[in-house]
Amino acid sequence: MQTRTLGAGGLAVSALGLGCMGMSWSYGPPKDKTEMIALLRAAVERGVTFFDTAEVYGPYQNEELLGEALAPFRGQVVIATKFGWAPASEQEANGRWNGLNSRPEHIKQVVEGSLKRLRVEFIDLYYQHRVDPAVPIEDVAGTVKDLIAEGKVKHFGLSEAGAETIRRAHAVQAVTTLQSEYSLWYREPEKEILPTLEELGIGFVPFSPLGKGFLTGKMDENTPLDATDFRSKVPRFEPENRRANQSLVDLLNRFAQQKQATPGQIALAWLLAQKPWIVPIPGTTKLTRLEENLGAVGVNLTPEDLSEIEATASNITIHGARYPAEMEKKSGL
Ligand SMILES: NC(=O)c1ccc[n+]([C@@H]2O[C@H](COP(=O)([O-])OP(=O)(O)OC[C@H]3O[C@@H](n4cnc5c(N)ncnc54)[C@H](OP(=O)(O)O)[C@@H]3O)[C@@H](O)[C@H]2O)c1
């Protein structure tokens, strides 16, 4: 497995990481724990050294799962986790408008829980999950700086932060990486974010790099999504939008045939080709799909391929918002 480096501090990780959210949260009920432990260990055997979780996935269950599964590989893998949501009980007590909490005292409290659940002495990469408009980003960066000085955290990350916020945070504590949505069907970061990251020497970790599964070509407008699946609430996954967005999958399929690859592999190879400091974190709960996704590292898209993809993709209108309106408001992009 090839490695890539995130940020000026030289965080080396496998060129593709593994997004672990779907093992416990968001895409239906939590998956079988024994099977997920086996999958996580199989990923390590196949060269994956970068695992993505968050306190809120479960909540807590996903961190616990990674703590158990990856305990034998301490020091050989990089585990990224995230803080910044207020537990439901706290939201009721203080009436905070959007359920976010990045107050310094809260971060200092919840880091202890993450350390314990992950069974580590320090967190390799600690992201703020969403920018909290009630807390200046300088205070958040300063708090993570303290945690780094105390040896509890190694690297600082932000998620879905805007360019100005990234700059302000980076001035207080070097940001190693930004994690935000990016794929052929969500290209917003290209406008301001990627140039800012390049200028500041910050790495980029695209989440939902397979368009939450849609770009693999394994879903169409008839694929059922039950109420426990978050995508059932996402406008972009409404059946008529899935039907309209099929033209993007057609493009990926065309290249997949040429390259003897799969549409999902083309979607990931396209991301890897954008910048050498981009590390996508596709999520899966199945070994065959993990292996398929890792195969994207070996798919070579030439400059001509990339121009052709660009020319076609830029004429495709993507239908439906990527998030319900309430959630989109929390994005800093
Ligand atoms: N920072 C944030 O706010 C944020 C937000 C969202 C996600 N994330 C992180 O990013 C990671 C990845 O994002 P994501 O899970 O939303 O989306 P994704 O990686 O784009 O897609 C995951 C979906 O695709 C399916 N899938 C994966 N590989 C496949 C393949 N080869 N063929 C067919 N289907 C395939 C998975 O189903 P199966 O499990 O059935 O394979 C799952 O439903 C998450 O796990 C999480 O760690 C972060």
mmCIF file of C-alpha atoms and ligand atoms in Angstrom:
data_model
loop_
_atom_site.group_PDB
_atom_site.id
_atom_site.type_symbol
_atom_site.label_atom_id
_atom_site.label_comp_id
_atom_site.label_asym_id
_atom_site.label_seq_id
_atom_site.Cartn_x
_atom_site.Cartn_y
_atom_site.Cartn_z
ATOM 1 C CA MET A 1 0.000 0.000 0.000
ATOM 2 C CA GLN A 2 1.322 3.437 -0.926
ATOM 3 C CA THR A 3 1.560 6.046 1.808
ATOM 4 C CA ARG A 4 0.816 9.758 1.747
ATOM 5 C CA THR A 5 1.752 12.556 4.108
ATOM 6 C CA LEU A 6 -0.755 14.861 5.756
ATOM 7 C CA GLY A 7 0.311 18.311 6.932
ATOM 8 C CA ALA A 8 3.659 19.921 7.609
ATOM 9 C CA GLY A 9 4.121 17.750 10.706
ATOM 10 C CA GLY A 10 4.562 14.716 8.439
ATOM 11 C CA LEU A 11 1.681 12.453 9.464
ATOM 12 C CA ALA A 12 2.239 9.395 7.227
ATOM 13 C CA VAL A 13 -0.820 7.273 6.437
ATOM 14 C CA SER A 14 -1.942 4.745 3.822
ATOM 15 C CA ALA A 15 -3.088 6.446 0.602
ATOM 16 C CA LEU A 16 -6.631 5.285 1.401
ATOM 17 C CA GLY A 17 -7.971 5.188 4.935
ATOM 18 C CA LEU A 18 -11.016 3.338 6.233
ATOM 19 C CA GLY A 19 -14.115 5.255 7.280
ATOM 20 C CA CYS A 20 -15.645 3.348 10.169
ATOM 21 C CA MET A 21 -18.882 5.292 10.807
ATOM 22 C CA GLY A 22 -21.158 2.852 8.965
ATOM 23 C CA MET A 23 -20.046 -0.003 11.224
ATOM 24 C CA SER A 24 -21.969 1.544 14.120
ATOM 25 C CA TRP A 25 -24.092 4.442 12.900
ATOM 26 C CA SER A 26 -25.855 6.299 10.146
ATOM 27 C CA TYR A 27 -26.393 3.561 7.542
ATOM 28 C CA GLY A 28 -28.851 1.334 9.407
ATOM 29 C CA PRO A 29 -28.436 -0.566 12.671
ATOM 30 C CA PRO A 30 -24.921 -1.244 14.055
ATOM 31 C CA LYS A 31 -23.241 -4.153 12.334
ATOM 32 C CA ASP A 32 -22.144 -7.354 14.086
ATOM 33 C CA LYS A 33 -19.235 -6.505 16.375
ATOM 34 C CA THR A 34 -17.246 -9.709 15.831
ATOM 35 C CA GLU A 35 -17.501 -9.281 12.065
ATOM 36 C CA MET A 36 -16.439 -5.637 12.262
ATOM 37 C CA ILE A 37 -13.429 -6.500 14.418
ATOM 38 C CA ALA A 38 -12.400 -9.069 11.800
ATOM 39 C CA LEU A 39 -12.892 -6.489 9.031
ATOM 40 C CA LEU A 40 -10.789 -3.855 10.807
ATOM 41 C CA ARG A 41 -7.983 -6.356 11.352
ATOM 42 C CA ALA A 42 -8.229 -7.513 7.726
ATOM 43 C CA ALA A 43 -7.793 -3.880 6.700
ATOM 44 C CA VAL A 44 -4.563 -3.640 8.692
ATOM 45 C CA GLU A 45 -3.330 -6.861 7.058
ATOM 46 C CA ARG A 46 -3.990 -5.277 3.659
ATOM 47 C CA GLY A 47 -1.905 -2.220 4.507
ATOM 48 C CA VAL A 48 -4.505 0.275 5.766
ATOM 49 C CA THR A 49 -2.958 2.384 8.517
ATOM 50 C CA PHE A 50 -5.548 5.184 8.772
ATOM 51 C CA PHE A 51 -8.881 4.683 10.561
ATOM 52 C CA ASP A 52 -11.599 7.288 10.977
ATOM 53 C CA THR A 53 -14.072 7.422 13.853
ATOM 54 C CA ALA A 54 -15.799 10.005 16.089
ATOM 55 C CA GLU A 55 -17.174 10.225 19.607
ATOM 56 C CA VAL A 56 -20.658 10.705 18.153
ATOM 57 C CA TYR A 57 -20.619 7.526 15.985
ATOM 58 C CA GLY A 58 -22.886 5.314 18.028
ATOM 59 C CA PRO A 59 -22.475 7.498 20.150
ATOM 60 C CA TYR A 60 -19.321 5.962 21.634
ATOM 61 C CA GLN A 61 -19.782 2.449 20.176
ATOM 62 C CA ASN A 62 -17.565 3.078 17.151
ATOM 63 C CA GLU A 63 -14.654 4.333 19.250
ATOM 64 C CA GLU A 64 -15.053 1.297 21.512
ATOM 65 C CA LEU A 65 -15.043 -0.997 18.479
ATOM 66 C CA LEU A 66 -11.838 0.522 17.106
ATOM 67 C CA GLY A 67 -10.237 0.454 20.559
ATOM 68 C CA GLU A 68 -10.797 -3.289 20.796
ATOM 69 C CA ALA A 69 -10.056 -4.212 17.178
ATOM 70 C CA LEU A 70 -6.896 -2.160 16.817
ATOM 71 C CA ALA A 71 -5.395 -2.795 20.268
ATOM 72 C CA PRO A 72 -2.923 -5.373 18.852
ATOM 73 C CA PHE A 73 -1.632 -2.796 16.344
ATOM 74 C CA ARG A 74 -0.843 0.060 18.692
ATOM 75 C CA GLY A 75 1.872 2.256 17.189
ATOM 76 C CA GLN A 76 1.363 0.784 13.706
ATOM 77 C CA VAL A 77 -1.886 2.560 12.831
ATOM 78 C CA VAL A 78 -3.207 6.118 12.949
ATOM 79 C CA ILE A 79 -6.641 6.530 14.521
ATOM 80 C CA ALA A 80 -8.471 9.790 13.947
ATOM 81 C CA THR A 81 -11.416 10.751 16.134
ATOM 82 C CA LYS A 82 -13.569 13.859 16.579
ATOM 83 C CA PHE A 83 -15.121 16.020 19.302
ATOM 84 C CA GLY A 84 -17.642 18.808 19.167
ATOM 85 C CA TRP A 85 -21.197 17.562 19.558
ATOM 86 C CA ALA A 86 -23.122 18.098 22.769
ATOM 87 C CA PRO A 87 -24.700 14.968 24.245
ATOM 88 C CA ALA A 88 -28.494 15.091 23.959
ATOM 89 C CA SER A 89 -28.960 15.530 27.741
ATOM 90 C CA GLU A 90 -26.736 18.607 27.697
ATOM 91 C CA GLN A 91 -28.601 20.109 24.767
ATOM 92 C CA GLU A 92 -31.823 19.909 26.736
ATOM 93 C CA ALA A 93 -30.220 21.496 29.796
ATOM 94 C CA ASN A 94 -28.599 24.496 28.145
ATOM 95 C CA GLY A 95 -30.772 24.990 25.075
ATOM 96 C CA ARG A 96 -27.767 25.414 22.754
ATOM 97 C CA TRP A 97 -29.200 26.062 19.356
ATOM 98 C CA ASN A 98 -27.569 23.409 17.266
ATOM 99 C CA GLY A 99 -26.246 20.714 19.541
ATOM 100 C CA LEU A 100 -22.618 21.659 19.048
ATOM 101 C CA ASN A 101 -20.194 22.049 21.915
ATOM 102 C CA SER A 102 -16.563 23.012 21.439
ATOM 103 C CA ARG A 103 -16.154 24.916 24.679
ATOM 104 C CA PRO A 104 -12.618 24.358 26.036
ATOM 105 C CA GLU A 105 -13.828 22.716 29.259
ATOM 106 C CA HIS A 106 -16.015 20.343 27.242
ATOM 107 C CA ILE A 107 -13.134 19.338 24.929
ATOM 108 C CA LYS A 108 -10.889 18.721 27.949
ATOM 109 C CA GLN A 109 -13.555 16.522 29.473
ATOM 110 C CA VAL A 110 -14.492 14.456 26.411
ATOM 111 C CA VAL A 111 -10.919 13.782 25.320
ATOM 112 C CA GLU A 112 -10.598 11.560 28.391
ATOM 113 C CA GLY A 113 -13.516 9.406 27.252
ATOM 114 C CA SER A 114 -12.099 9.041 23.740
ATOM 115 C CA LEU A 115 -8.669 8.051 25.080
ATOM 116 C CA LYS A 116 -10.279 5.405 27.268
ATOM 117 C CA ARG A 117 -12.559 3.970 24.583
ATOM 118 C CA LEU A 118 -9.775 3.906 21.992
ATOM 119 C CA ARG A 119 -7.450 2.336 24.602
ATOM 120 C CA VAL A 120 -4.627 4.694 23.688
ATOM 121 C CA GLU A 121 -2.334 7.017 25.608
ATOM 122 C CA PHE A 122 -2.698 9.713 22.969
ATOM 123 C CA ILE A 123 -5.014 10.449 20.067
ATOM 124 C CA ASP A 124 -3.118 10.485 16.759
ATOM 125 C CA LEU A 125 -5.421 12.996 15.073
ATOM 126 C CA TYR A 126 -8.139 14.924 16.906
ATOM 127 C CA TYR A 127 -10.674 16.772 14.766
ATOM 128 C CA GLN A 128 -13.246 19.360 15.679
ATOM 129 C CA HIS A 129 -16.281 17.691 14.047
ATOM 130 C CA ARG A 130 -18.124 20.911 13.191
ATOM 131 C CA VAL A 131 -17.234 24.546 13.790
ATOM 132 C CA ASP A 132 -19.131 25.806 16.853
ATOM 133 C CA PRO A 133 -20.315 29.373 16.163
ATOM 134 C CA ALA A 134 -20.545 29.982 19.924
ATOM 135 C CA VAL A 135 -16.820 29.391 20.529
ATOM 136 C CA PRO A 136 -14.025 31.365 18.810
ATOM 137 C CA ILE A 137 -11.907 28.949 16.773
ATOM 138 C CA GLU A 138 -8.795 30.398 18.453
ATOM 139 C CA ASP A 139 -10.076 29.008 21.767
ATOM 140 C CA VAL A 140 -10.625 25.576 20.219
ATOM 141 C CA ALA A 141 -7.164 25.572 18.613
ATOM 142 C CA GLY A 142 -5.639 26.781 21.888
ATOM 143 C CA THR A 143 -7.318 23.947 23.779
ATOM 144 C CA VAL A 144 -6.040 21.321 21.350
ATOM 145 C CA LYS A 145 -2.596 22.968 21.582
ATOM 146 C CA ASP A 146 -2.745 22.391 25.359
ATOM 147 C CA LEU A 147 -3.742 18.756 24.811
ATOM 148 C CA ILE A 148 -0.789 18.335 22.452
ATOM 149 C CA ALA A 149 1.540 19.863 25.059
ATOM 150 C CA GLU A 150 0.132 17.427 27.639
ATOM 151 C CA GLY A 151 0.855 14.503 25.297
ATOM 152 C CA LYS A 152 -2.815 13.517 24.946
ATOM 153 C CA VAL A 153 -3.087 14.458 21.257
ATOM 154 C CA LYS A 154 -0.539 14.384 18.406
ATOM 155 C CA HIS A 155 -2.254 16.214 15.527
ATOM 156 C CA PHE A 156 -5.104 18.720 15.143
ATOM 157 C CA GLY A 157 -7.776 18.563 12.449
ATOM 158 C CA LEU A 158 -10.915 20.432 11.429
ATOM 159 C CA SER A 159 -13.998 19.148 9.637
ATOM 160 C CA GLU A 160 -16.176 21.148 7.233
ATOM 161 C CA ALA A 161 -14.522 24.409 8.299
ATOM 162 C CA GLY A 162 -14.403 27.390 5.931
ATOM 163 C CA ALA A 163 -11.176 28.952 4.626
ATOM 164 C CA GLU A 164 -11.130 31.838 7.100
ATOM 165 C CA THR A 165 -11.690 29.527 10.063
ATOM 166 C CA ILE A 166 -8.883 27.264 8.866
ATOM 167 C CA ARG A 167 -6.500 30.224 8.684
ATOM 168 C CA ARG A 168 -7.415 31.488 12.156
ATOM 169 C CA ALA A 169 -7.068 28.025 13.714
ATOM 170 C CA HIS A 170 -3.782 27.353 11.934
ATOM 171 C CA ALA A 171 -2.320 30.604 13.305
ATOM 172 C CA VAL A 172 -2.782 29.260 16.854
ATOM 173 C CA GLN A 173 -2.054 25.556 16.368
ATOM 174 C CA ALA A 174 -0.856 23.971 13.116
ATOM 175 C CA VAL A 175 -3.724 22.134 11.462
ATOM 176 C CA THR A 176 -2.569 18.784 10.070
ATOM 177 C CA THR A 177 -5.625 18.057 7.981
ATOM 178 C CA LEU A 178 -9.107 19.154 7.036
ATOM 179 C CA GLN A 179 -11.807 16.522 6.631
ATOM 180 C CA SER A 180 -14.741 17.592 4.468
ATOM 181 C CA GLU A 181 -17.012 16.066 1.881
ATOM 182 C CA TYR A 182 -15.437 15.872 -1.562
ATOM 183 C CA SER A 183 -16.126 13.680 -4.554
ATOM 184 C CA LEU A 184 -17.230 13.991 -8.160
ATOM 185 C CA TRP A 185 -20.723 14.798 -6.919
ATOM 186 C CA TYR A 186 -19.715 17.374 -4.292
ATOM 187 C CA ARG A 187 -16.962 19.674 -5.511
ATOM 188 C CA GLU A 188 -17.496 22.735 -3.328
ATOM 189 C CA PRO A 189 -14.011 22.461 -1.691
ATOM 190 C CA GLU A 190 -12.365 23.202 -5.041
ATOM 191 C CA LYS A 191 -13.423 26.863 -4.923
ATOM 192 C CA GLU A 192 -11.673 28.134 -1.819
ATOM 193 C CA ILE A 193 -10.697 25.261 0.418
ATOM 194 C CA LEU A 194 -8.164 23.342 -1.682
ATOM 195 C CA PRO A 195 -6.166 26.482 -2.595
ATOM 196 C CA THR A 196 -6.099 27.498 1.074
ATOM 197 C CA LEU A 197 -4.909 24.068 2.188
ATOM 198 C CA GLU A 198 -2.221 24.034 -0.503
ATOM 199 C CA GLU A 199 -1.000 27.462 0.565
ATOM 200 C CA LEU A 200 -0.858 26.496 4.242
ATOM 201 C CA GLY A 201 0.537 22.979 3.769
ATOM 202 C CA ILE A 202 -2.498 21.264 5.294
ATOM 203 C CA GLY A 203 -3.605 17.797 4.157
ATOM 204 C CA PHE A 204 -7.118 16.962 2.984
ATOM 205 C CA VAL A 205 -9.242 13.937 3.886
ATOM 206 C CA PRO A 206 -12.376 13.700 1.727
ATOM 207 C CA PHE A 207 -15.279 12.078 3.523
ATOM 208 C CA SER A 208 -18.113 10.296 1.693
ATOM 209 C CA PRO A 209 -15.677 9.843 -1.238
ATOM 210 C CA LEU A 210 -18.035 7.298 -2.813
ATOM 211 C CA GLY A 211 -20.976 9.701 -2.567
ATOM 212 C CA LYS A 212 -22.344 7.649 0.360
ATOM 213 C CA GLY A 213 -22.361 4.601 -1.900
ATOM 214 C CA PHE A 214 -24.071 6.140 -4.939
ATOM 215 C CA LEU A 215 -20.903 6.498 -7.031
ATOM 216 C CA THR A 216 -20.222 2.752 -6.851
ATOM 217 C CA GLY A 217 -23.093 2.168 -9.273
ATOM 218 C CA LYS A 218 -24.603 -0.401 -6.904
ATOM 219 C CA MET A 219 -27.630 1.784 -6.123
ATOM 220 C CA ASP A 220 -30.403 3.135 -8.286
ATOM 221 C CA GLU A 221 -33.784 4.751 -7.711
ATOM 222 C CA ASN A 222 -35.271 1.383 -6.723
ATOM 223 C CA THR A 223 -32.751 0.613 -3.964
ATOM 224 C CA PRO A 224 -34.758 0.681 -0.723
ATOM 225 C CA LEU A 225 -33.498 2.912 2.109
ATOM 226 C CA ASP A 226 -35.316 2.338 5.392
ATOM 227 C CA ALA A 227 -35.846 4.942 8.115
ATOM 228 C CA THR A 228 -32.741 3.814 10.055
ATOM 229 C CA ASP A 229 -30.609 4.740 7.050
ATOM 230 C CA PHE A 230 -29.627 8.418 7.141
ATOM 231 C CA ARG A 231 -29.739 8.585 3.349
ATOM 232 C CA SER A 232 -33.544 8.233 3.505
ATOM 233 C CA LYS A 233 -33.549 11.875 4.761
ATOM 234 C CA VAL A 234 -31.055 13.207 2.223
ATOM 235 C CA PRO A 235 -32.579 15.102 -0.741
ATOM 236 C CA ARG A 236 -29.901 13.787 -3.126
ATOM 237 C CA PHE A 237 -31.113 10.238 -2.427
ATOM 238 C CA GLU A 238 -34.777 10.882 -3.214
ATOM 239 C CA PRO A 239 -35.640 8.390 -5.959
ATOM 240 C CA GLU A 240 -36.153 11.013 -8.696
ATOM 241 C CA ASN A 241 -32.800 12.614 -7.843
ATOM 242 C CA ARG A 242 -31.071 9.243 -7.867
ATOM 243 C CA ARG A 243 -32.544 8.690 -11.318
ATOM 244 C CA ALA A 244 -31.339 12.104 -12.522
ATOM 245 C CA ASN A 245 -27.870 11.651 -11.016
ATOM 246 C CA GLN A 246 -27.336 8.357 -12.813
ATOM 247 C CA SER A 247 -25.531 10.214 -15.617
ATOM 248 C CA LEU A 248 -22.542 10.691 -13.305
ATOM 249 C CA VAL A 249 -22.441 6.942 -12.638
ATOM 250 C CA ASP A 250 -22.635 6.383 -16.408
ATOM 251 C CA LEU A 251 -19.462 8.452 -16.789
ATOM 252 C CA LEU A 252 -17.706 6.438 -14.067
ATOM 253 C CA ASN A 253 -18.876 3.217 -15.704
ATOM 254 C CA ARG A 254 -17.425 4.258 -19.029
ATOM 255 C CA PHE A 255 -13.992 4.780 -17.509
ATOM 256 C CA ALA A 256 -14.341 1.645 -15.402
ATOM 257 C CA GLN A 257 -14.739 -0.409 -18.576
ATOM 258 C CA GLN A 258 -11.708 1.221 -20.191
ATOM 259 C CA LYS A 259 -9.519 0.650 -17.128
ATOM 260 C CA GLN A 260 -10.902 -2.759 -16.169
ATOM 261 C CA ALA A 261 -11.916 -1.234 -12.887
ATOM 262 C CA THR A 262 -15.197 -0.520 -11.080
ATOM 263 C CA PRO A 263 -17.045 2.824 -10.954
ATOM 264 C CA GLY A 264 -16.202 3.155 -7.250
ATOM 265 C CA GLN A 265 -12.515 2.652 -8.018
ATOM 266 C CA ILE A 266 -12.663 5.380 -10.664
ATOM 267 C CA ALA A 267 -14.338 7.740 -8.157
ATOM 268 C CA LEU A 268 -11.534 7.102 -5.644
ATOM 269 C CA ALA A 269 -8.742 7.208 -8.250
ATOM 270 C CA TRP A 270 -10.084 10.583 -9.413
ATOM 271 C CA LEU A 271 -9.786 11.942 -5.850
ATOM 272 C CA LEU A 272 -6.262 10.521 -5.432
ATOM 273 C CA ALA A 273 -5.268 12.169 -8.719
ATOM 274 C CA GLN A 274 -6.355 15.645 -7.616
ATOM 275 C CA LYS A 275 -3.482 16.261 -5.145
ATOM 276 C CA PRO A 276 -0.753 14.097 -3.585
ATOM 277 C CA TRP A 277 -1.846 15.311 -0.134
ATOM 278 C CA ILE A 278 -5.403 13.984 -0.439
ATOM 279 C CA VAL A 279 -6.309 10.808 1.492
ATOM 280 C CA PRO A 280 -9.904 9.608 0.964
ATOM 281 C CA ILE A 281 -11.575 7.477 3.633
ATOM 282 C CA PRO A 282 -14.201 5.287 1.926
ATOM 283 C CA GLY A 283 -16.433 3.458 4.386
ATOM 284 C CA THR A 284 -17.561 -0.119 4.077
ATOM 285 C CA THR A 285 -18.698 -2.966 6.286
ATOM 286 C CA LYS A 286 -17.749 -5.724 3.827
ATOM 287 C CA LEU A 287 -14.371 -7.287 3.116
ATOM 288 C CA THR A 288 -14.933 -7.723 -0.644
ATOM 289 C CA ARG A 289 -15.790 -4.036 -0.947
ATOM 290 C CA LEU A 290 -12.816 -3.030 1.183
ATOM 291 C CA GLU A 291 -10.571 -4.960 -1.199
ATOM 292 C CA GLU A 292 -12.279 -3.419 -4.215
ATOM 293 C CA ASN A 293 -11.852 0.084 -2.785
ATOM 294 C CA LEU A 294 -8.169 -0.471 -1.971
ATOM 295 C CA GLY A 295 -7.676 -1.535 -5.596
ATOM 296 C CA ALA A 296 -8.303 2.101 -6.574
ATOM 297 C CA VAL A 297 -4.738 2.941 -5.529
ATOM 298 C CA GLY A 298 -3.522 0.958 -8.545
ATOM 299 C CA VAL A 299 -5.871 2.629 -11.064
ATOM 300 C CA ASN A 300 -3.975 5.169 -13.126
ATOM 301 C CA LEU A 301 -5.913 8.076 -14.604
ATOM 302 C CA THR A 302 -3.796 9.918 -17.177
ATOM 303 C CA PRO A 303 -3.961 13.695 -17.667
ATOM 304 C CA GLU A 304 -6.074 12.971 -20.792
ATOM 305 C CA ASP A 305 -8.465 10.788 -18.760
ATOM 306 C CA LEU A 306 -8.768 13.526 -16.136
ATOM 307 C CA SER A 307 -9.489 16.177 -18.787
ATOM 308 C CA GLU A 308 -12.145 13.970 -20.335
ATOM 309 C CA ILE A 309 -13.763 13.301 -16.972
ATOM 310 C CA GLU A 310 -13.691 17.037 -16.253
ATOM 311 C CA ALA A 311 -15.229 17.943 -19.598
ATOM 312 C CA THR A 312 -18.108 15.510 -19.124
ATOM 313 C CA ALA A 313 -18.636 15.986 -15.381
ATOM 314 C CA SER A 314 -18.756 19.768 -15.685
ATOM 315 C CA ASN A 315 -21.796 19.392 -17.948
ATOM 316 C CA ILE A 316 -23.664 17.182 -15.489
ATOM 317 C CA THR A 317 -25.999 18.906 -13.058
ATOM 318 C CA ILE A 318 -26.234 17.094 -9.724
ATOM 319 C CA HIS A 319 -29.785 16.968 -8.390
ATOM 320 C CA GLY A 320 -30.734 17.331 -4.726
ATOM 321 C CA ALA A 321 -28.911 18.785 -1.716
ATOM 322 C CA ARG A 322 -26.218 16.659 -0.087
ATOM 323 C CA TYR A 323 -27.723 17.217 3.376
ATOM 324 C CA PRO A 324 -31.123 18.133 4.825
ATOM 325 C CA ALA A 325 -31.221 21.952 5.257
ATOM 326 C CA GLU A 326 -30.842 21.853 9.076
ATOM 327 C CA MET A 327 -27.602 19.895 8.806
ATOM 328 C CA GLU A 328 -26.186 21.979 5.981
ATOM 329 C CA LYS A 329 -26.402 25.047 8.211
ATOM 330 C CA LYS A 330 -23.785 23.491 10.491
ATOM 331 C CA SER A 331 -21.268 23.227 7.688
ATOM 332 C CA GLY A 332 -18.778 26.070 7.589
ATOM 333 C CA LEU A 333 -18.324 25.806 3.813
HETATM 334 N N1 LIG B 1 -16.490 14.576 9.169
HETATM 335 C C1 LIG B 1 -17.730 14.299 8.904
HETATM 336 O O1 LIG B 1 -18.630 15.069 9.191
HETATM 337 C C2 LIG B 1 -18.066 12.996 8.220
HETATM 338 C C3 LIG B 1 -19.318 12.845 7.602
HETATM 339 C C4 LIG B 1 -19.591 11.634 6.957
HETATM 340 C C5 LIG B 1 -18.631 10.613 6.949
HETATM 341 N N2 LIG B 1 -17.441 10.812 7.578
HETATM 342 C C6 LIG B 1 -16.396 9.759 7.564
HETATM 343 O O2 LIG B 1 -16.149 9.389 6.210
HETATM 344 C C7 LIG B 1 -16.278 7.982 6.062
HETATM 345 C C8 LIG B 1 -16.779 7.647 4.678
HETATM 346 O O3 LIG B 1 -17.951 8.340 4.352
HETATM 347 P P1 LIG B 1 -19.372 7.667 4.167
HETATM 348 O O4 LIG B 1 -19.396 6.355 4.863
HETATM 349 O O5 LIG B 1 -20.401 8.702 4.516
HETATM 350 O O6 LIG B 1 -19.527 7.483 2.596
HETATM 351 P P2 LIG B 1 -18.765 6.696 1.449
HETATM 352 O O7 LIG B 1 -17.471 6.179 1.911
HETATM 353 O O8 LIG B 1 -18.828 7.574 0.281
HETATM 354 O O9 LIG B 1 -19.787 5.474 1.161
HETATM 355 C C9 LIG B 1 -20.101 4.507 2.115
HETATM 356 C C10 LIG B 1 -21.245 3.697 1.567
HETATM 357 O O10 LIG B 1 -20.835 3.059 0.359
HETATM 358 C C11 LIG B 1 -20.996 1.663 0.425
HETATM 359 N N3 LIG B 1 -19.826 1.085 -0.236
HETATM 360 C C12 LIG B 1 -18.527 1.186 0.125
HETATM 361 N N4 LIG B 1 -17.712 0.572 -0.743
HETATM 362 C C13 LIG B 1 -18.535 0.055 -1.683
HETATM 363 C C14 LIG B 1 -18.297 -0.690 -2.871
HETATM 364 N N5 LIG B 1 -17.066 -1.019 -3.252
HETATM 365 N N6 LIG B 1 -19.384 -1.076 -3.623
HETATM 366 C C15 LIG B 1 -20.643 -0.722 -3.246
HETATM 367 N N7 LIG B 1 -20.914 -0.008 -2.139
HETATM 368 C C16 LIG B 1 -19.870 0.370 -1.366
HETATM 369 C C17 LIG B 1 -21.059 1.335 1.907
HETATM 370 O O11 LIG B 1 -21.912 0.233 2.145
HETATM 371 P P3 LIG B 1 -21.369 -1.152 2.777
HETATM 372 O O12 LIG B 1 -20.967 -0.859 4.180
HETATM 373 O O13 LIG B 1 -22.565 -2.012 2.686
HETATM 374 O O14 LIG B 1 -20.239 -1.573 1.910
HETATM 375 C C18 LIG B 1 -21.716 2.596 2.487
HETATM 376 O O15 LIG B 1 -23.104 2.535 2.401
HETATM 377 C C19 LIG B 1 -17.234 7.587 7.197
HETATM 378 O O16 LIG B 1 -17.113 6.226 7.540
HETATM 379 C C20 LIG B 1 -16.787 8.497 8.303
HETATM 380 O O17 LIG B 1 -15.667 7.943 8.967
HETATM 381 C C21 LIG B 1 -17.152 11.989 8.196
#
